[in-house]
Coordinates of C-alpha atoms in Angstrom, one line a residue:
Chain A
M369 CA 17.2 -5.7 29.2
T370 CA 18.0 -2.1 29.7
R371 CA 21.6 -2.8 29.4
A372 CA 21.2 -4.5 26.0
F373 CA 19.1 -1.6 24.9
L374 CA 21.7 1.0 25.9
A375 CA 24.5 -1.1 24.5
L376 CA 22.8 -1.2 21.1
V377 CA 22.0 2.6 21.2
L378 CA 25.6 3.4 22.0
R379 CA 27.0 1.0 19.3
D380 CA 24.8 2.6 16.7
L381 CA 25.7 6.1 17.8
R382 CA 29.4 5.2 17.6
L383 CA 29.0 3.7 14.2
A384 CA 27.2 6.8 13.0
A385 CA 30.0 9.0 14.3
R386 CA 32.8 7.1 12.7
V387 CA 34.2 7.0 9.2
G388 CA 31.6 5.5 6.8
G389 CA 28.9 6.2 9.2
S390 CA 25.9 8.4 8.2
G391 CA 26.0 10.7 11.2
A392 CA 26.0 14.2 9.7
M393 CA 24.9 13.2 6.3
G394 CA 21.2 13.6 6.9
L395 CA 21.8 17.1 8.2
V396 CA 23.9 18.1 5.2
F397 CA 21.2 16.8 2.9
F398 CA 18.6 18.8 4.8
L399 CA 20.7 21.9 4.3
M400 CA 21.0 21.1 0.6
L401 CA 17.3 20.9 0.2
V402 CA 16.6 24.1 2.0
A403 CA 19.3 25.8 -0.1
V404 CA 18.2 24.5 -3.4
V405 CA 14.5 25.2 -3.1
P406 CA 14.8 29.0 -3.4
F407 CA 16.5 28.5 -6.7
A408 CA 13.4 26.7 -8.0
L409 CA 10.9 29.1 -6.4
G410 CA 12.7 32.4 -6.6
P411 CA 14.2 34.5 -3.9
D412 CA 10.9 36.1 -2.8
L413 CA 11.2 36.2 1.0
N414 CA 7.5 36.7 1.6
L415 CA 6.7 33.5 -0.4
L416 CA 9.5 31.6 1.3
A417 CA 8.3 32.8 4.8
R418 CA 4.8 31.7 4.0
I419 CA 5.8 28.2 2.8
G420 CA 8.9 27.9 5.1
P421 CA 7.5 25.6 7.8
A422 CA 6.0 23.2 5.1
L423 CA 9.4 23.3 3.3
L424 CA 11.3 22.5 6.4
W425 CA 8.9 19.6 7.3
F426 CA 9.1 18.3 3.7
S427 CA 12.9 18.4 3.8
A428 CA 12.9 16.6 7.1
V429 CA 10.8 13.8 5.7
L430 CA 13.3 13.4 2.8
A431 CA 16.3 13.7 5.0
T432 CA 14.9 10.9 7.3
L433 CA 14.2 8.7 4.3
I434 CA 17.8 9.0 3.0
G435 CA 19.5 7.4 5.9
L436 CA 16.8 4.8 6.7
D437 CA 17.6 2.2 4.1
R438 CA 20.8 1.4 6.0
L439 CA 19.1 1.0 9.4
F440 CA 19.0 -2.8 9.3
Q441 CA 20.9 -3.3 6.1
T442 CA 24.3 -3.0 7.5
D443 CA 23.5 -5.4 10.2
V444 CA 22.3 -8.0 7.6
E445 CA 25.4 -7.5 5.6
D446 CA 28.0 -8.0 8.5
G447 CA 25.9 -10.6 10.2
A448 CA 25.1 -8.7 13.4
I449 CA 21.5 -9.3 12.7
D450 CA 21.9 -13.0 13.6
L451 CA 23.3 -12.0 17.0
I452 CA 20.4 -9.6 17.4
L453 CA 17.8 -12.2 16.4
S454 CA 19.2 -14.9 18.6
S455 CA 19.7 -12.7 21.7
D456 CA 17.8 -13.3 24.9
T457 CA 16.4 -9.8 24.8
P458 CA 13.1 -9.4 23.0
L459 CA 13.6 -8.3 19.5
E460 CA 11.2 -5.4 19.9
V461 CA 13.4 -3.9 22.5
L462 CA 16.5 -4.1 20.3
V463 CA 14.5 -2.7 17.3
A464 CA 13.4 0.1 19.5
A465 CA 17.0 0.7 20.4
K466 CA 18.1 1.0 16.7
G467 CA 15.2 3.3 16.1
V468 CA 16.1 5.5 19.0
A469 CA 19.8 5.6 17.8
H470 CA 18.6 6.6 14.4
W471 CA 16.4 9.3 15.7
L472 CA 19.2 10.7 17.8
T473 CA 21.6 10.9 14.8
T474 CA 18.9 12.0 12.3
G475 CA 15.6 13.4 13.7
L476 CA 17.0 15.3 16.7
P477 CA 19.8 17.1 14.9
L478 CA 17.3 18.1 12.1
A479 CA 14.9 19.5 14.7
L480 CA 17.7 21.4 16.5
C481 CA 19.1 22.9 13.3
A482 CA 15.7 23.8 11.9
P483 CA 15.6 27.3 13.5
L484 CA 19.0 28.0 11.9
F485 CA 17.8 27.0 8.5
G486 CA 14.6 28.9 9.2
L487 CA 16.8 32.1 8.9
L488 CA 17.4 31.3 5.3
L489 CA 13.7 31.1 4.7
A490 CA 13.0 34.4 6.6
L491 CA 10.9 32.7 9.2
T492 CA 9.7 34.8 12.3
P493 CA 11.2 33.7 15.6
G494 CA 7.8 32.3 16.6
A495 CA 7.6 30.2 13.5
M496 CA 11.1 28.9 14.0
L497 CA 10.3 27.9 17.5
S498 CA 7.1 26.1 16.4
V499 CA 8.9 24.3 13.6
A500 CA 11.6 23.0 15.9
A501 CA 9.0 22.0 18.5
T502 CA 6.9 20.1 16.0
L503 CA 10.1 18.4 14.5
V504 CA 11.2 17.3 17.9
V505 CA 7.8 15.7 18.5
G506 CA 7.2 14.5 14.9
T507 CA 10.4 13.1 13.8
P508 CA 10.2 10.0 16.0
A509 CA 6.9 9.1 14.1
L510 CA 8.9 9.4 10.7
T511 CA 11.7 7.3 12.1
F512 CA 9.6 4.5 13.4
I513 CA 7.3 4.3 10.4
G514 CA 10.4 4.2 8.3
A515 CA 11.8 1.4 10.4
V516 CA 9.1 -0.8 9.3
G517 CA 10.1 -0.2 5.6
A518 CA 13.7 -0.6 6.5
A519 CA 13.1 -3.9 8.2
L520 CA 11.1 -5.1 5.1
T521 CA 13.7 -4.2 2.7
A522 CA 16.8 -5.1 4.8
S523 CA 17.6 -8.1 3.0
L524 CA 16.9 -7.0 -0.5
G525 CA 20.2 -5.2 -1.1
R526 CA 18.7 -2.4 -3.3
G527 CA 16.0 -1.2 -0.9
G528 CA 16.5 2.6 -1.0
L529 CA 13.9 3.5 -3.6
L530 CA 11.5 0.8 -2.6
L531 CA 11.7 1.9 1.0
A532 CA 10.5 5.3 0.0
I533 CA 7.6 4.0 -2.0
L534 CA 6.6 1.8 0.9
V535 CA 6.6 4.3 3.8
M536 CA 5.8 7.6 2.2
P537 CA 1.9 7.1 2.1
L538 CA 2.1 6.1 5.7
M539 CA 3.9 9.4 6.6
V540 CA 1.0 11.5 5.2
P541 CA -0.8 12.0 8.5
T542 CA 2.4 13.0 10.3
L543 CA 3.2 15.5 7.6
I544 CA -0.3 17.0 7.7
F545 CA -0.4 17.6 11.5
G546 CA 3.4 18.6 11.6
V547 CA 2.9 21.2 9.0
S548 CA -0.3 22.6 10.3
A549 CA 1.1 22.8 13.9
A550 CA 4.3 24.4 12.5
S551 CA 2.5 26.9 10.4
A552 CA -0.1 27.8 13.0
A553 CA 2.3 30.6 14.2
T554 CA 2.3 32.3 10.8
A555 CA -1.1 31.5 9.3
G556 CA -2.9 32.0 12.5
T557 CA -6.2 30.2 11.4
I558 CA -6.0 27.5 14.0
A559 CA -4.6 27.0 17.5
F560 CA -1.2 25.6 17.7
L561 CA -2.0 23.1 20.5
T562 CA -4.7 21.1 18.6
P563 CA -2.6 19.7 15.7
F564 CA 0.5 19.6 18.1
L565 CA -1.2 17.2 20.5
I566 CA -2.4 15.1 17.6
L567 CA 1.1 15.0 16.2
A568 CA 2.4 13.8 19.6
A569 CA -0.3 11.1 19.7
L570 CA 0.7 10.0 16.2
S571 CA 4.3 9.8 17.3
L572 CA 3.5 7.6 20.3
V573 CA 1.3 5.3 18.2
A574 CA 4.1 5.2 15.4
I575 CA 6.7 4.2 18.1
V576 CA 4.6 1.3 19.3
I577 CA 3.3 0.0 15.9
G578 CA 6.6 0.7 14.2
T579 CA 8.5 -1.3 16.8
F580 CA 6.3 -4.3 16.7
A581 CA 5.9 -4.4 13.0
A582 CA 9.6 -3.9 12.2
A583 CA 10.4 -6.7 14.7
A584 CA 7.8 -9.0 13.0
A585 CA 9.2 -8.0 9.5
L586 CA 12.8 -8.8 10.6
R587 CA 11.7 -12.2 12.0
Q588 CA 9.8 -13.0 8.8
S589 CA 12.5 -12.0 6.4
A590 CA 15.8 -12.8 8.1
Chain B
M1377 CA -27.8 11.4 -25.3
S1378 CA -27.8 15.0 -26.2
D1379 CA -26.0 16.1 -23.0
P1380 CA -23.1 18.6 -23.3
H1381 CA -21.0 16.2 -21.0
A1382 CA -21.8 13.1 -23.0
G1383 CA -18.1 12.8 -23.8
F1384 CA -17.1 12.6 -20.1
I1385 CA -19.7 10.0 -19.4
I1386 CA -18.7 7.9 -22.4
A1387 CA -15.0 8.4 -21.6
S1388 CA -15.4 7.2 -18.0
Y1389 CA -17.5 4.1 -19.0
A1390 CA -15.0 3.2 -21.8
F1391 CA -12.0 3.6 -19.5
T1392 CA -13.7 1.3 -16.9
A1393 CA -14.5 -1.2 -19.6
L1394 CA -10.9 -1.1 -20.7
V1395 CA -9.4 -1.6 -17.3
I1396 CA -11.8 -4.5 -16.4
G1397 CA -11.4 -6.0 -19.7
G1398 CA -7.6 -5.9 -19.1
L1399 CA -8.0 -7.6 -15.8
V1400 CA -10.2 -10.3 -17.3
L1401 CA -7.9 -10.8 -20.3
R1402 CA -4.8 -11.0 -18.0
A1403 CA -6.5 -13.7 -15.8
I1404 CA -7.3 -15.7 -19.0
I1405 CA -3.9 -15.4 -20.7
D1406 CA -2.1 -16.1 -17.4
H1407 CA -4.2 -19.2 -16.9
R1408 CA -3.4 -20.6 -20.3
A1409 CA 0.3 -19.8 -19.9
Q1410 CA 0.6 -21.6 -16.6
R1411 CA -1.4 -24.6 -17.8
R1412 CA 0.8 -24.9 -20.7
A1413 CA 4.0 -24.6 -18.7
L1414 CA 2.6 -27.3 -16.4
K1415 CA 1.8 -29.6 -19.2
Q1416 CA 5.2 -29.1 -20.7
L1417 CA 6.9 -29.9 -17.4
E1418 CA 4.8 -33.0 -17.0
A1419 CA 5.6 -34.2 -20.5
R1420 CA 9.2 -34.0 -19.6
G1421 CA 8.5 -36.4 -16.7
V1422 CA 8.7 -33.8 -13.9
R1423 CA 6.0 -34.6 -11.4
R1424 CA 4.9 -33.3 -8.1
R1425 CA 5.6 -35.6 -5.2
S1426 CA 1.9 -36.1 -4.3
A1427 CA 1.1 -36.8 -7.9
R1428 CA 3.8 -39.4 -8.1
Q1429 CA 2.5 -41.1 -5.0
E1430 CA -0.9 -41.3 -6.6
A1431 CA 0.4 -42.7 -9.8
A1432 CA 2.6 -45.3 -8.3
P1433 CA 1.5 -46.5 -4.9
Chain C
M350 CA -17.0 -31.7 13.2
P351 CA -18.1 -32.1 9.6
R352 CA -18.1 -28.3 8.8
L353 CA -14.7 -27.7 10.1
S354 CA -13.2 -30.5 8.1
S355 CA -14.9 -29.4 4.9
L356 CA -13.4 -26.0 5.5
W357 CA -10.0 -27.7 6.0
N358 CA -10.5 -29.6 2.7
L359 CA -11.3 -26.3 1.0
A360 CA -8.0 -24.9 2.2
N361 CA -6.0 -27.6 0.4
P362 CA -4.7 -26.0 -2.8
T363 CA -5.7 -28.9 -5.0
R364 CA -9.3 -28.9 -3.7
F365 CA -9.4 -25.1 -4.2
L366 CA -8.3 -25.5 -7.8
G367 CA -11.2 -28.0 -8.4
L368 CA -13.7 -25.8 -6.7
A369 CA -12.4 -22.7 -8.6
D370 CA -12.8 -24.6 -12.0
R371 CA -16.4 -25.4 -11.1
L372 CA -17.3 -22.1 -9.6
L373 CA -15.8 -19.6 -12.0
P374 CA -18.2 -20.0 -14.9
W375 CA -21.2 -19.4 -12.5
L376 CA -19.5 -16.4 -10.9
A377 CA -18.7 -14.9 -14.4
A378 CA -22.3 -15.5 -15.6
L379 CA -23.7 -14.0 -12.4
A380 CA -21.4 -11.0 -12.7
S381 CA -22.4 -10.4 -16.4
A382 CA -26.0 -10.7 -15.7
L383 CA -25.9 -8.3 -12.7
L384 CA -23.7 -5.7 -14.6
G385 CA -26.0 -6.1 -17.7
V386 CA -29.1 -5.2 -15.6
G387 CA -27.1 -2.6 -13.7
L388 CA -26.0 -0.9 -16.8
Y389 CA -29.5 -0.8 -18.2
L390 CA -30.9 0.6 -15.1
S391 CA -28.3 3.3 -14.7
F392 CA -28.5 4.4 -18.4
F393 CA -32.2 4.0 -19.2
V394 CA -34.1 3.9 -16.0
A395 CA -32.3 6.3 -13.6
P396 CA -33.3 9.9 -14.2
P397 CA -30.8 12.6 -14.8
D398 CA -29.9 14.6 -11.7
Y399 CA -31.7 18.0 -11.5
Q400 CA -28.3 19.7 -10.6
Q401 CA -25.8 17.6 -12.4
G402 CA -27.8 16.4 -15.4
E403 CA -26.6 13.4 -17.1
T404 CA -23.1 13.4 -15.6
V405 CA -24.5 11.7 -12.5
R406 CA -24.4 8.5 -14.4
I407 CA -20.7 8.4 -13.8
M408 CA -21.5 7.8 -10.2
F409 CA -22.8 4.3 -11.0
I410 CA -19.3 3.1 -11.7
H411 CA -17.3 5.6 -9.6
V412 CA -18.9 4.6 -6.3
P413 CA -18.7 0.8 -6.8
A414 CA -15.1 1.3 -7.8
A415 CA -14.3 3.1 -4.7
W416 CA -16.1 0.5 -2.6
L417 CA -14.2 -2.3 -4.3
G418 CA -10.9 -0.6 -3.8
L419 CA -11.6 -0.7 0.0
F420 CA -13.1 -4.2 -0.2
M421 CA -10.0 -5.7 -1.9
Y422 CA -7.9 -4.1 0.8
V423 CA -10.0 -5.7 3.4
M424 CA -9.7 -9.1 1.7
M425 CA -5.9 -8.6 1.5
S426 CA -5.7 -7.7 5.2
A427 CA -7.7 -10.9 6.2
S428 CA -5.4 -12.9 4.0
A429 CA -2.5 -11.2 5.6
L430 CA -3.6 -12.4 9.0
G431 CA -3.9 -15.9 7.5
T432 CA -0.4 -15.7 6.3
L433 CA 1.1 -14.5 9.4
V434 CA -1.0 -16.4 12.0
W435 CA -1.6 -19.7 10.2
R436 CA 1.1 -19.6 7.6
H437 CA -1.3 -20.9 5.1
P438 CA -0.1 -21.0 1.5
L439 CA -3.7 -20.3 0.3
A440 CA -3.7 -17.1 2.3
D441 CA -0.5 -16.0 0.5
V442 CA -2.0 -16.6 -2.8
A443 CA -5.1 -14.8 -1.8
Q444 CA -3.1 -11.8 -0.7
K445 CA -1.1 -11.7 -4.0
A446 CA -4.1 -12.0 -6.3
A447 CA -6.1 -9.3 -4.5
A448 CA -3.5 -6.6 -4.9
P449 CA -3.7 -5.9 -8.7
I450 CA -7.5 -6.1 -8.7
G451 CA -7.8 -3.7 -5.9
A452 CA -5.3 -1.3 -7.4
A453 CA -7.2 -1.5 -10.7
F454 CA -10.5 -0.6 -9.1
T455 CA -9.0 2.2 -7.2
F456 CA -7.5 3.6 -10.3
V457 CA -10.9 3.4 -12.0
C458 CA -12.3 5.2 -9.1
L459 CA -9.6 8.0 -9.5
V460 CA -10.1 8.4 -13.2
T461 CA -13.8 8.4 -13.2
G462 CA -13.7 10.9 -10.3
S463 CA -11.5 13.1 -12.4
L464 CA -13.8 12.7 -15.4
W465 CA -16.8 13.7 -13.3
G466 CA -14.9 16.5 -11.6
K467 CA -14.0 18.3 -14.9
P468 CA -17.6 19.2 -15.9
M469 CA -18.7 19.6 -12.3
W470 CA -15.8 21.5 -10.7
G471 CA -14.2 22.8 -13.9
T472 CA -10.8 21.1 -13.1
W473 CA -9.6 17.6 -13.6
W474 CA -8.4 17.3 -10.0
V475 CA -9.5 18.8 -6.7
W476 CA -7.7 18.0 -3.5
D477 CA -10.9 17.1 -1.9
A478 CA -10.8 14.9 1.1
R479 CA -12.3 11.8 -0.4
L480 CA -10.4 12.0 -3.6
T481 CA -7.2 12.5 -1.7
S482 CA -7.8 9.5 0.6
V483 CA -8.4 7.3 -2.4
L484 CA -5.2 8.6 -4.0
V485 CA -3.2 7.6 -0.9
L486 CA -4.9 4.2 -0.9
F487 CA -3.8 3.8 -4.5
L488 CA -0.3 4.7 -3.5
M489 CA -0.3 2.0 -0.9
Y490 CA -1.5 -0.6 -3.4
L491 CA 1.4 0.5 -5.6
G492 CA 3.9 0.0 -2.7
I493 CA 2.6 -3.4 -1.9
M494 CA 2.7 -4.5 -5.5
A495 CA 6.3 -3.1 -5.7
L496 CA 7.3 -5.2 -2.7
W497 CA 5.7 -8.4 -4.2
R498 CA 8.0 -7.9 -7.2
A499 CA 11.1 -7.1 -5.1
V500 CA 11.3 -10.3 -3.1
D501 CA 11.7 -13.5 -5.3
D502 CA 10.9 -16.3 -2.8
P503 CA 7.1 -16.4 -2.8
G504 CA 6.7 -17.4 0.9
R505 CA 9.0 -14.7 2.2
A506 CA 7.4 -12.1 -0.1
A507 CA 4.0 -13.1 1.3
R508 CA 5.1 -12.6 4.9
A509 CA 6.8 -9.2 4.2
V510 CA 3.7 -7.9 2.3
A511 CA 1.5 -9.2 5.1
V512 CA 3.3 -7.0 7.7
L513 CA 3.1 -4.0 5.3
T514 CA -0.6 -4.6 4.6
L515 CA -1.5 -4.9 8.3
V516 CA 0.5 -1.7 9.1
G517 CA -1.4 -0.1 6.3
V518 CA -4.8 -1.3 7.6
V519 CA -4.0 0.4 10.9
N520 CA -3.0 3.5 9.1
I521 CA -6.0 3.8 6.8
P522 CA -8.4 5.3 9.3
I523 CA -5.6 7.6 10.6
I524 CA -5.0 8.7 7.0
K525 CA -8.7 9.2 6.4
F526 CA -9.1 11.2 9.6
S527 CA -6.0 13.4 8.9
V528 CA -6.9 14.0 5.3
D529 CA -10.5 15.1 6.4
W530 CA -8.9 17.4 8.9
W531 CA -6.5 18.9 6.4
S532 CA -9.1 19.4 3.8
T533 CA -11.5 21.4 6.1
L534 CA -8.4 23.4 7.1
H535 CA -7.7 24.3 3.5
Q536 CA -11.4 24.4 2.4
P537 CA -11.7 26.7 -0.7
A538 CA -14.6 29.2 -0.7
A539 CA -17.1 27.1 -2.6
V540 CA -16.8 23.4 -3.1
F541 CA -19.5 21.5 -4.9
R542 CA -20.4 18.5 -2.7
I543 CA -20.5 15.6 -5.0
D544 CA -23.2 13.7 -3.0
G545 CA -26.2 15.3 -1.4
P546 CA -27.3 14.2 2.0
T547 CA -29.7 11.8 0.7
I548 CA -29.9 9.8 -2.4
H549 CA -33.2 9.2 -4.3
P550 CA -34.4 5.6 -4.5
S551 CA -34.5 5.9 -8.3
M552 CA -30.8 6.3 -8.2
L553 CA -30.1 4.0 -5.2
W554 CA -31.3 0.9 -7.0
P555 CA -29.1 1.1 -10.1
L556 CA -26.2 1.9 -7.8
L557 CA -26.9 -1.1 -5.6
V558 CA -27.2 -3.4 -8.6
M559 CA -23.9 -2.1 -10.1
A560 CA -22.1 -2.4 -6.7
L561 CA -23.3 -6.0 -6.4
G562 CA -22.3 -6.8 -9.9
C563 CA -18.9 -5.2 -9.6
T564 CA -18.3 -7.2 -6.3
V565 CA -19.2 -10.6 -7.9
L566 CA -16.9 -9.7 -10.7
A567 CA -14.1 -8.7 -8.4
I568 CA -14.7 -12.0 -6.5
A569 CA -14.6 -13.9 -9.7
L570 CA -11.3 -12.2 -10.8
H571 CA -9.9 -12.9 -7.3
V572 CA -10.7 -16.6 -7.6
A573 CA -9.2 -16.7 -11.0
G574 CA -6.1 -14.9 -9.9
M575 CA -5.7 -17.3 -6.9
R576 CA -6.0 -20.2 -9.3
N577 CA -3.4 -18.8 -11.6
E578 CA -1.1 -18.1 -8.6
I579 CA -1.3 -21.7 -7.4
L580 CA -0.6 -22.9 -10.9
R581 CA 2.4 -20.4 -11.1
R582 CA 3.8 -21.7 -7.8
R583 CA 3.6 -25.3 -9.0
V584 CA 5.3 -24.5 -12.2
R585 CA 8.0 -22.8 -10.2
S586 CA 8.6 -25.7 -7.8
L587 CA 8.6 -28.1 -10.7
R588 CA 11.1 -26.1 -12.5
L589 CA 13.3 -26.0 -9.3
M590 CA 12.9 -29.8 -9.0
E591 CA 13.9 -30.3 -12.6
A592 CA 16.9 -28.0 -12.3
E593 CA 18.0 -29.9 -9.2
R594 CA 17.7 -33.3 -10.9
L595 CA 19.6 -32.1 -14.0
D596 CA 22.3 -30.8 -11.6
A597 CA 22.5 -34.1 -9.9
G598 CA 22.5 -36.0 -13.2
A599 CA 25.4 -33.8 -14.5
E600 CA 27.4 -34.5 -11.4
T601 CA 27.0 -38.3 -11.6
A602 CA 27.7 -38.1 -15.3
A603 CA 30.9 -36.1 -14.6
G604 CA 31.9 -38.6 -11.8
A605 CA 31.4 -41.6 -14.1
A606 CA 33.5 -39.9 -16.8
R607 CA 36.2 -39.4 -14.4

């Protein structure tokens, strides 16, 4: 079981790294969003520093959504999904593996680069650190909530927009607690730890529910 | 009603009536359309398997 | 077990159609009577609020609409269980028929809330916890309806939507909790609380009658929607059968010509 899990994670990581994979795309998109927003809001550094954590979180949500529609779709297209469905390993484990691989190629790089992009938004070091920490803890929730949508739209062919419509309402709690923990350092109205711990809990719940629901959706639709 | 906000009250009731009326109308029109389609298909001799068994045992 | 078998008979789509045909006029009549009485009570009997004046009359549709938005989601979730666990076609149909009705009532709740908010708060929209939760519920309805439209096979669409609905039902309390938390965090200086701690009986009765009337109306619409959906599925399968037969006919004709 562990071997199948690791094999699938490694396969997805390799696919993401190679030509045609979406390895660095989420990150580039993230940078694009952060770079474009000041053109809309104006270059006022005070304003950018105040809304910076929220901006980074919002960009992370969008960047996660961008790559998600291909999570199961490529497997449906090339037939790998039949091997995954008929394997002896429980489908839930394999779905979790795909989710972990997606998080390693999208969520984790976003979280690690967030302090760097925070420089563009004039964030204080404390704010940068808290944004990075909340993104590390919170992006698994985004990935696994999104995995449900990806599984539901896997066999539709044109699932991208629909996926966003389906999962964005479900991402509201993650966004709320992620942003409030991230901006706790700058705003200073609440303690950092309260929303941070709730965010961690949301992530754990999302991993469990997302895995089972995505597996159920794949079984039903494929 | 000589309330300064009468417009808001009337607007909200009118809007609700519009939406609920729309739902009722949709149900009725849809029902007629499906019944008509079913009748046309049956007139062309297309029957459900269960209906055929009842008709010719 | 006579009761179980009668329940089983009811679950047969053809029996359901017969029952719906018989039941619908009664439901419609009951709904109109209740709503008539409720409207009379809420316009002519209920007193104007000492703080909000006549605007409080918007409550008599706003609150039932909110209740029904939730109620239809619960109906949908129960049907979703029926779809996934028992694979019952009637559950699929119940799920599909409930979505637009629930979305419509949620939309009514949002619009009337906005129309109530304008004279009370001075703006059309306030990011108040309750209003925001209802907005997210409305977005979830829209997502569910979009998924229904995206999958063409009715059975597969029903199972996909069932998974989404159940994930949604787990999420609704979390969303409610987080939005409440978020709203207290960003609480503006003075927010007019839309409902007091208690509600006077002279307003409670019209509200209850209206809520009951709207519930019966929603059930009638749901039964009608289920009936339409069953008929639509029949039309669909008959069309497919006809197409198959025409196909086969064309093939034999081609074979004979050769």
